[in-house]
Every structure is written in C-alpha cells, then in structure tokens.
Short mmCIF file of C-alpha atoms (C1' of nucleotides) in Angstrom, two decimals:
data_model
loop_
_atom_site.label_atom_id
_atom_site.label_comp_id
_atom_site.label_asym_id
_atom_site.label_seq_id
_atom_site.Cartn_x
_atom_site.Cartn_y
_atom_site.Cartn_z
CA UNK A 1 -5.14 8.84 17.14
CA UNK A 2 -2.31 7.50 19.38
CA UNK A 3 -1.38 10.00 22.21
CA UNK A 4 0.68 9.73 25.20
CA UNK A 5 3.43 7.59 26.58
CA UNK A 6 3.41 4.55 29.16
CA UNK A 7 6.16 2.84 30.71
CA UNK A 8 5.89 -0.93 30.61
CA UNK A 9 7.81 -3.78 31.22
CA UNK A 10 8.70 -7.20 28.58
CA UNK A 11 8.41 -10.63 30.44
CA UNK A 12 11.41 -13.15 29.68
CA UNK A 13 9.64 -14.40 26.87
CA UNK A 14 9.56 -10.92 25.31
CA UNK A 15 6.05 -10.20 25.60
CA UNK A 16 5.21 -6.66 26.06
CA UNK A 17 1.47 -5.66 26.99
CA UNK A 18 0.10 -3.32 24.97
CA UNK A 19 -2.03 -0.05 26.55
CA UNK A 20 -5.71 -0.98 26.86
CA UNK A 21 -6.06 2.47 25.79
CA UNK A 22 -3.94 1.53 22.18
CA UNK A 23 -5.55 -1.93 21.77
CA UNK A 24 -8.83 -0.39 21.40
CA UNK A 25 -8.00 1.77 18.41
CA UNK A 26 -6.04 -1.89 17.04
CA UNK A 27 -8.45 -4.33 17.88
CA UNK A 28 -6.96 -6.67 15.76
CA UNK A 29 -3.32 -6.25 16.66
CA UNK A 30 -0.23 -4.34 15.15
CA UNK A 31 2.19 -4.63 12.55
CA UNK A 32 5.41 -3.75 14.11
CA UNK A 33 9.02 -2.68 12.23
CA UNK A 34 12.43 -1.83 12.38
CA UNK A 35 12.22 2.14 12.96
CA UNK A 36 14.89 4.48 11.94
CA UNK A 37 15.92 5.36 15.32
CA UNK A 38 16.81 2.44 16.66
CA UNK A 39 13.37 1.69 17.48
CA UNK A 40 10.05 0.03 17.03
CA UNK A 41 7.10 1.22 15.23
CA UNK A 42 3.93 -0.36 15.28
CA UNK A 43 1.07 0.15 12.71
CA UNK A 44 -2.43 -0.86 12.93
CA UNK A 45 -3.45 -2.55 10.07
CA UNK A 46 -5.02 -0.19 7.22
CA UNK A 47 -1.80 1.65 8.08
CA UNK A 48 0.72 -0.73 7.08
CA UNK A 49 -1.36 -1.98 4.40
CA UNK A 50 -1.24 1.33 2.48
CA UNK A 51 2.36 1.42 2.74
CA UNK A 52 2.83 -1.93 1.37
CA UNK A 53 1.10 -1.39 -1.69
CA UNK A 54 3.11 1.44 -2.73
CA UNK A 55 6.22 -1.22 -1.99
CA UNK A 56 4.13 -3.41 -4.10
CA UNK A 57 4.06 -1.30 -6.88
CA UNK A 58 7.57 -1.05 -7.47
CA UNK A 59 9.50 -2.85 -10.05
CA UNK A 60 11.12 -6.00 -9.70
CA UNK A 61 13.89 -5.89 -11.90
CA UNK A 62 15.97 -2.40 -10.38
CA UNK A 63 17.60 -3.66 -7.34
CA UNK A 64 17.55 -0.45 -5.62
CA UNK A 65 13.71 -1.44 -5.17
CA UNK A 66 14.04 -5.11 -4.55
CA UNK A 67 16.39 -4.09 -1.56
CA UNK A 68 14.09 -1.52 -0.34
CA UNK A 69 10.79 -4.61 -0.64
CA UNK A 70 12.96 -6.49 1.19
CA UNK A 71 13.99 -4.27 4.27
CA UNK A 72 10.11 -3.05 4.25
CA UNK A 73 8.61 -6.37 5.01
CA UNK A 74 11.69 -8.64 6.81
CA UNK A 75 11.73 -6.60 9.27
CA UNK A 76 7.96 -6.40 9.81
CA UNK A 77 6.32 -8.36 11.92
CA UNK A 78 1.90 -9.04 12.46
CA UNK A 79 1.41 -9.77 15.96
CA UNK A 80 -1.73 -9.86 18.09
CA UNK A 81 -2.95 -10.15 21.66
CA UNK A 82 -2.91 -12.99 24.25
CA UNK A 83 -5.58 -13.12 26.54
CA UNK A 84 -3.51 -10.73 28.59
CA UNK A 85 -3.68 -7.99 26.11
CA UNK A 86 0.35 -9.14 25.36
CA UNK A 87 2.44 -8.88 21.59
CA UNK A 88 5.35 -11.04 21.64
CA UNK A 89 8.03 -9.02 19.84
CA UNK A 90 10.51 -11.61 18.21
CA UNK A 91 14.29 -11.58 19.41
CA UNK A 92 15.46 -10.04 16.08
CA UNK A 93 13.46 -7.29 16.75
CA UNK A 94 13.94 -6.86 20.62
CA UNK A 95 17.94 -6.73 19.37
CA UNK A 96 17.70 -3.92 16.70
CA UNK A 97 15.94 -1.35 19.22
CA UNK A 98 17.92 -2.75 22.10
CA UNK A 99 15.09 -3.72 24.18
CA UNK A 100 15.80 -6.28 27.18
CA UNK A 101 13.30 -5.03 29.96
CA UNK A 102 11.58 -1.47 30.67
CA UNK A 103 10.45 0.13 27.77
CA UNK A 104 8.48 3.25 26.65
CA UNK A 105 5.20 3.34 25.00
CA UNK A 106 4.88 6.34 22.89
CA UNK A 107 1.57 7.83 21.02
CA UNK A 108 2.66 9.15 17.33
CA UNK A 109 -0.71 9.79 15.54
CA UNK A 110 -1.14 7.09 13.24
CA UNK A 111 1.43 5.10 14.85
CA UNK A 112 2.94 3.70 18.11
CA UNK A 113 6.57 4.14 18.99
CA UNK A 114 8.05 1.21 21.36
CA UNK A 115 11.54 2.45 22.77
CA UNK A 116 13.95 0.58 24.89
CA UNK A 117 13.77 3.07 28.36
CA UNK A 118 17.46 4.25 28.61
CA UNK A 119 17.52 5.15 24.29
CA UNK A 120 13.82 6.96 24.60
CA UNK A 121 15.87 9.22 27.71
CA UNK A 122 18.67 10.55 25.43
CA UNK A 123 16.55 10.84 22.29
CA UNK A 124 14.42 13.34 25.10
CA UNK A 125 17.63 15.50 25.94
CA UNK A 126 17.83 15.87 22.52
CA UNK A 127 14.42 17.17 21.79
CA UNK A 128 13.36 18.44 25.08
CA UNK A 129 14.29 22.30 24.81
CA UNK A 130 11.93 24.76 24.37
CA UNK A 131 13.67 26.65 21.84
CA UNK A 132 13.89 23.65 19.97
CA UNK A 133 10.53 22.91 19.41
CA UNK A 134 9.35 26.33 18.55
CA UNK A 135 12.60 26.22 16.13
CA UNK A 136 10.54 23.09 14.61
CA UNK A 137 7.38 24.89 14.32
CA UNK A 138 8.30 27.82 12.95
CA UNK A 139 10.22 25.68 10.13
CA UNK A 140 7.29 23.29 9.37
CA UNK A 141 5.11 26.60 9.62
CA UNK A 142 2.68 24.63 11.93
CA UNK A 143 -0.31 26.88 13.54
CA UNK A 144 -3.75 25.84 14.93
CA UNK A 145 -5.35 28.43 12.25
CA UNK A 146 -7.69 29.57 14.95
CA UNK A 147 -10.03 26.93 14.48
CA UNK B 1 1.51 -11.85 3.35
CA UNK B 2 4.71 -13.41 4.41
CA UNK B 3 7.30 -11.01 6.98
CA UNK B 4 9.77 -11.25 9.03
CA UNK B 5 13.24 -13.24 9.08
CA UNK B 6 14.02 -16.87 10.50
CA UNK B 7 17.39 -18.78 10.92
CA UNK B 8 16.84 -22.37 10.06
CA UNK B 9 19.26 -25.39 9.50
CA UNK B 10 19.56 -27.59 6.68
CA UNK B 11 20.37 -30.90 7.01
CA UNK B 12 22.78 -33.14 5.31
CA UNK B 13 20.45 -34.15 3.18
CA UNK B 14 19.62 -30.51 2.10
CA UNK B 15 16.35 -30.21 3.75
CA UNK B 16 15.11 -27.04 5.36
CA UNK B 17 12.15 -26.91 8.40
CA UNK B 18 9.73 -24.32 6.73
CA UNK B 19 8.45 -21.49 9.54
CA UNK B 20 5.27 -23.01 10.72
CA UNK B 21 3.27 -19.55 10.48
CA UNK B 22 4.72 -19.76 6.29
CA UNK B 23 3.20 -23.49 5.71
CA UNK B 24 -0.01 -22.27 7.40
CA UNK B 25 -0.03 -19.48 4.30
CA UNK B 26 0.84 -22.17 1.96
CA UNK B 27 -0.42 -25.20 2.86
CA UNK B 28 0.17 -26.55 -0.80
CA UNK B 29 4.43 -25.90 -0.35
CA UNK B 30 6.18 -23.60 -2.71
CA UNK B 31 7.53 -23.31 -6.36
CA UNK B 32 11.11 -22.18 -5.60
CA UNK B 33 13.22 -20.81 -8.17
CA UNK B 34 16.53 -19.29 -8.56
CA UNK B 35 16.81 -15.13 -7.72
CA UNK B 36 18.33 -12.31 -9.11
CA UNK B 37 20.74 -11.84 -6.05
CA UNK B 38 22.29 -15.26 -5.25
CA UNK B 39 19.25 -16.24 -3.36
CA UNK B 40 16.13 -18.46 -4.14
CA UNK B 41 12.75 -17.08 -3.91
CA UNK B 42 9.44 -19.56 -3.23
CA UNK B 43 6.43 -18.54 -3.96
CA UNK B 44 3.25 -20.06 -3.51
CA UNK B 45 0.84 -21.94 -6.16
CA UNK B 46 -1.31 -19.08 -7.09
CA UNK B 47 1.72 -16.45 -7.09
CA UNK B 48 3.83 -18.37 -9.47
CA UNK B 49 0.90 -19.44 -11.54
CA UNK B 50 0.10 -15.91 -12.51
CA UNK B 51 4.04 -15.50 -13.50
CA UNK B 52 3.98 -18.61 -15.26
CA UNK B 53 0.94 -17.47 -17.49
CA UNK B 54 2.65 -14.76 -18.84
CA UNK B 55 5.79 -16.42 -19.56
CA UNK B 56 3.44 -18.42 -21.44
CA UNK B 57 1.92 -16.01 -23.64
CA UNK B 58 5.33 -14.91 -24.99
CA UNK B 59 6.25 -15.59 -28.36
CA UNK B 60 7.51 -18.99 -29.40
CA UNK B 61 9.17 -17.25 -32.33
CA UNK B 62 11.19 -15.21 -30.82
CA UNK B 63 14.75 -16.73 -29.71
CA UNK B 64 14.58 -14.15 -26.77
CA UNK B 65 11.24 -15.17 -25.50
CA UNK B 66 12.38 -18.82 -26.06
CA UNK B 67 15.83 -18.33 -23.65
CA UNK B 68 13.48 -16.10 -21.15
CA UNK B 69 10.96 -19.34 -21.35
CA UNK B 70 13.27 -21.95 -20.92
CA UNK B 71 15.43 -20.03 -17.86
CA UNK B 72 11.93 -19.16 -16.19
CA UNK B 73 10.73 -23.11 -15.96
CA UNK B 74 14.00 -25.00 -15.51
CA UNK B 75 15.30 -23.04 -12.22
CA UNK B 76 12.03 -23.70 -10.83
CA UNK B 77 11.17 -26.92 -8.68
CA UNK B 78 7.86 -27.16 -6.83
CA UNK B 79 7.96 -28.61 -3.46
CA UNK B 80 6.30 -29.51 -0.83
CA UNK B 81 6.09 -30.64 3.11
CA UNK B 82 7.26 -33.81 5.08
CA UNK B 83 5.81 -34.96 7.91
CA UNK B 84 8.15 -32.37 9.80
CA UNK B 85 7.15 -29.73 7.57
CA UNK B 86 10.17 -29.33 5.64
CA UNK B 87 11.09 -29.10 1.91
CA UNK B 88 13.88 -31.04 0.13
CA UNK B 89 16.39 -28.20 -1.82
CA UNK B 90 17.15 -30.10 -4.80
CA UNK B 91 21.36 -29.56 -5.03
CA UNK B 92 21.28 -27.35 -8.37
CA UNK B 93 19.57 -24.30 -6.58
CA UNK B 94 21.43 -24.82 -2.78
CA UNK B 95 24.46 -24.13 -4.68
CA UNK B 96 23.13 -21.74 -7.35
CA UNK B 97 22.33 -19.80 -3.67
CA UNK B 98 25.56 -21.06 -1.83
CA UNK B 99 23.54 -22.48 0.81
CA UNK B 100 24.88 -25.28 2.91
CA UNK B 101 24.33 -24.87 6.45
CA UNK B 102 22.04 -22.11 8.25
CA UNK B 103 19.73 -19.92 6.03
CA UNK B 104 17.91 -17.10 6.55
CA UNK B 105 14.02 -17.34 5.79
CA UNK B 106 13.02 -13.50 4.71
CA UNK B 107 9.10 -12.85 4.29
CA UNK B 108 9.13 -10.28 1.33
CA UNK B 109 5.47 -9.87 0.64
CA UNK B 110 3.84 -12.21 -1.77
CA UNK B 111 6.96 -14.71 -1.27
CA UNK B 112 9.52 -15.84 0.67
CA UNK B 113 13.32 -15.43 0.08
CA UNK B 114 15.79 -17.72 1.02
CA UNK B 115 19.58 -16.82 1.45
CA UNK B 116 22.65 -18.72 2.57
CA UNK B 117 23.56 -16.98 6.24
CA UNK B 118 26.62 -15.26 5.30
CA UNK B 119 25.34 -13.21 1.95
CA UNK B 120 22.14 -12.38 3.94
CA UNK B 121 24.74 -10.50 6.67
CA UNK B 122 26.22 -8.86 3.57
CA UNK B 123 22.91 -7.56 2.33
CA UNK B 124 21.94 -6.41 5.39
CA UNK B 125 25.32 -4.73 6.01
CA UNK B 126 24.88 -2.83 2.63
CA UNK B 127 20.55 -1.73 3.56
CA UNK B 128 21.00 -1.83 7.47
CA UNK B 129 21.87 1.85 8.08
CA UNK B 130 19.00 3.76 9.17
CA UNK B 131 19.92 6.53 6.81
CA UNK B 132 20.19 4.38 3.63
CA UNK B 133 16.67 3.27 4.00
CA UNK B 134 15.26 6.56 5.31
CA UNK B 135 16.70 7.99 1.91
CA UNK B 136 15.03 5.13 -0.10
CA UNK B 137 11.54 6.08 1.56
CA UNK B 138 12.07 9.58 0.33
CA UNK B 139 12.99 8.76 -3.11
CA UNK B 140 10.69 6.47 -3.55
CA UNK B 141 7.75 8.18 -1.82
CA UNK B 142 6.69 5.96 1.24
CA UNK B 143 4.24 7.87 3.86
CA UNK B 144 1.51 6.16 5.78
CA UNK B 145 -0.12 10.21 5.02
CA UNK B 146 -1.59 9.95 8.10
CA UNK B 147 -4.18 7.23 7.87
"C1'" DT C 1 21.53 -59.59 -12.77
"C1'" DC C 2 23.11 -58.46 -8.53
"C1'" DA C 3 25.75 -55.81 -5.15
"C1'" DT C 4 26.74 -51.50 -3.63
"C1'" DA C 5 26.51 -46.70 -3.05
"C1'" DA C 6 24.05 -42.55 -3.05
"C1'" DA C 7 20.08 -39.93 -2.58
"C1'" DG C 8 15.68 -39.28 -0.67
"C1'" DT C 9 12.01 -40.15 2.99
"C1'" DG C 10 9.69 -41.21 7.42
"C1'" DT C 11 9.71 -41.17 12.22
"C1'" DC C 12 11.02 -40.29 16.76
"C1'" DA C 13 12.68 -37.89 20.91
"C1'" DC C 14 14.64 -33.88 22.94
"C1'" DA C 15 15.36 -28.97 23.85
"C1'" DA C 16 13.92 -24.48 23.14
"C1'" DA C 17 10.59 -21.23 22.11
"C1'" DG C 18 5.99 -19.73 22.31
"C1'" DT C 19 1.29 -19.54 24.54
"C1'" DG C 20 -2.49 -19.65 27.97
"C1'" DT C 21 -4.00 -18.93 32.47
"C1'" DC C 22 -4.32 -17.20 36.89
"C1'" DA C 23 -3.21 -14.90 41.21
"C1'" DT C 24 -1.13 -10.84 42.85
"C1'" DT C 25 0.11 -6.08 42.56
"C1'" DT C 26 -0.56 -1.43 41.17
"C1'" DG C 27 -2.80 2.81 40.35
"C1'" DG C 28 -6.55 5.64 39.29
"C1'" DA C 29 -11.66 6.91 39.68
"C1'" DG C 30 -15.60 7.52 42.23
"C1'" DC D 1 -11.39 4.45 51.49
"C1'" DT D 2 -13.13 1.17 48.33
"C1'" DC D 3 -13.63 -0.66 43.98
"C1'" DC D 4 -12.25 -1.85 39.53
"C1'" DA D 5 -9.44 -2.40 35.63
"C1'" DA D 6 -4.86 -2.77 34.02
"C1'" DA D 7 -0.35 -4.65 34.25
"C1'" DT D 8 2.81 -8.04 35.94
"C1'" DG D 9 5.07 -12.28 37.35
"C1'" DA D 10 4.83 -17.04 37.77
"C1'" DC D 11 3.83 -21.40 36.26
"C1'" DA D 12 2.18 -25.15 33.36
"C1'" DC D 13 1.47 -26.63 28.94
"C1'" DT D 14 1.91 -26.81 23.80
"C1'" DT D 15 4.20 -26.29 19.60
"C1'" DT D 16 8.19 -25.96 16.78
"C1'" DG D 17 12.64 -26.97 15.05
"C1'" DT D 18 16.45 -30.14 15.08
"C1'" DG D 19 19.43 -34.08 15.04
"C1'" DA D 20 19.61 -38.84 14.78
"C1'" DC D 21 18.66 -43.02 12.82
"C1'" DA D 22 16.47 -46.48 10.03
"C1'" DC D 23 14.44 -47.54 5.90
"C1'" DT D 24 13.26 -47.09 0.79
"C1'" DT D 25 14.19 -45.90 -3.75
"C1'" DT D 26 17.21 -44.83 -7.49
"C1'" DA D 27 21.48 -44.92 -9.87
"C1'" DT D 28 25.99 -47.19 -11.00
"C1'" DG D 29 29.20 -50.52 -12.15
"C1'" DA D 30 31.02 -55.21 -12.00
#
DNA sequence: TCATAAAGTGTCACAAAGTGTCATTTGGAG
DNA sequence: CTCCAAATGACACTTTGTGACACTTTATGA
C-alpha cells in the first residue's frame, strides 16, 4: 500500500526519482497517466493491467468507447528505473499536470499521485479542513468497525 | 502493448520515422488500414491476422459479407522498416486520413493509431476535459477495486 | 525504343532527446 | 557524532528523428 508524501525535484531532462520506499512495492516500474486533476497517477503493473482489460473488453464499433480506449492508453505511459532509481516522465505528460521542477509525491493505496508543488498546495486548502473530512466520512459511512 | 502519443514528420515522399520503442514491439512493421474516424490504424502481424481470419470465414454468398470482405483487404497495406526505421504511407490512405505534414503516433493498446496533427487536436479538444472522461469511467465501470 | 518524369529507396550527417554514471549533498538512524 | 542510504546535479555518451541528397525503379508519352 502506498502511504505518505515526499517532495522531490525533476532534473532538466524530466527525470523524477522515485521513493526507495515506492520502488520496492514496483520493482518493475510504473505505468503512469493523465489524472483527472490535473495530475499524474502512477500504477504498478497488475494495477493498470486490470484496468486495461475492462478497456479491452469494450466494443469497437460505438465511438463513445473507441474515444474512451483511446484517452485510456495515449496518455499512459510504462516507464522504469535508471540506475538512480529515476522515471523519465515524457514532455506531454510533464505539460498536462504542469510539472517543470518541485513536485509532490503522494501515497494513494493502490496508486501514486505525482503533483506539480504549487497545484498539490491549493488542491490542500481545499481539502484541508477538519470539518471537511469528517463531512466525507460520515457520507461514505467509513468506520474502523472496531477491529 | 503500445501507449502513449508521438509527433513525427512525414516527408515529401510520405514516409513516417516509426517510435523506436513501437518497432521494438513489432519488429515485422505493421498492416495499416484505414479507421473509422479519419485516421489509420496499424496493427501488427499477429493482431491483424486474427481479424483477417474472421473476415475470412464470412460468407461468400452473401453480397454484405462480400462488400465487408472486399473494404476489409483493400484499405489495408502491410509495411515495413527502412534502414531509418520508417514506413512508406502509400498516398490512398495519407489522404483517406488527411495527413500531410506532422502526425500524431497514439499507442491504443493492441495497435497504433495514426492521425493527421490538426484532427488529433480536435479529438482531444472533444475527450480532453477531465470531467468528460471521469463520466466515461463511471458509465462504463473502470476501477482498479483496489488491487 | 528511348527520353523523361515521377515515385520509391538508401544513406549520411546533424541536432535534440534520452540514458548512464559518478561525486556531492542531504537527512535520518543508531 | 558518525554512518549510511537516498536524492540530486553535473557531465559524458548514446540513440533517435529529421532533412538532404543521390540513386534506382517504374510509369508515361513521343
């Protein structure tokens, strides 16, 4: 499980090193995508490989589900490790999160979110409250169930 | 499986540099034939091979299966590398996609799309927003449930 | 048949992008 | 405080894509 959130910085190549922490639950590297928040998410493999077959599943004649195929995987991305424990996240995707040099690192379970520094900052304003939060888990009726 | 997107030039003589990590997937070339949305799609041998098989078990008695037949094998060419690693677009299918200059390379799974630059920008304009493809996951499903 | 044009192909050199490596810095653990 | 691992910045090197040009093949018409 992905926890926690690091600060780290992209070279001018775009390479962005990964938490030693995250590449040991991805040995093999991430598959990393467009988010819907002007972000990144990465996936470790069995992840992203679920998801694609339900994409793969869907019919190829409604174009509704051709367009969504074709957002899912142009905007994806495999990318592994230098010897540096590095991804190098291509310019397209650098551009739709707005990342250019500090970014944030951020634990999400299955995934990892990858933030450009000043967007992750607002996006926290937004969330930060208190009341907020126990708004969320009241709605989503979230409890530990004394375990 | 082929992702992400690539800008590459044709030349004037209509050929297009291939994205090395795509020729190292399909080190044969591609069988590229016309799409449904003024684009060409190329698949590789054993993709297309599969299609063509059941195209081939269709009835020849049947002036449907007969049109379906005969529009399935003439839009297709198959192609492969130069010593540069690019593929010659034979002129029926650059213009059936309105491609003359820059393209846009899509991964898309099991094959690679190919769109003239300025109908790719439309696309994308139409599928960009966040919301429009946050709404497709929904209808359609989509969860990584929290492998 | 031959000359000419058009289309297709091979090769090269350059610039840009990507990759590997290493030394230095940083920060936490013992 | 010292040690160690992680992250970073710098640099050299490799690969990729591109444009240019020359050459070959095919088609066309006199």
């Amino acid at each position: 499980m992905f926890l926690g959130q690091f600060d780290h910085n992209i070279d001018a190549k775009g390479r962005l090193t990964i938490p030693s922490n995250f590449r040991e639950q991805a040995p093999e590297g991430f598959f990393v995508t467009k988010g819907f928040d002007t972000n990144l998410i990465a996936y470790p493999r069995e992840v992203y490989t679920h998801m694609a077959e339900d994409i793969n599943a869907l019919s190829v004649t409604d174009p509704e589900s051709r367009a969504l195929r074709r957002m899912f995987f142009s905007n994806t991305v495999e990318l592994s490790y230098d010897g540096a424990g590095r991804i190098l996240l291509p310019a397209f995707l650098r551009e739709a999160a707005q990342i250019t040099t500090t970014c944030k690192l951020v634990g999400n379970g299955d995934n990892v979110e990858i933030w450009a520094m000043e967007l992750w900052q607002v996006e926290n304003q937004k969330n930060g409250g208190a009341d907020t939060n126990s708004g969320r888990w009241a709605a989503y009726n979230i409890s530990t169930r004394g375990r």
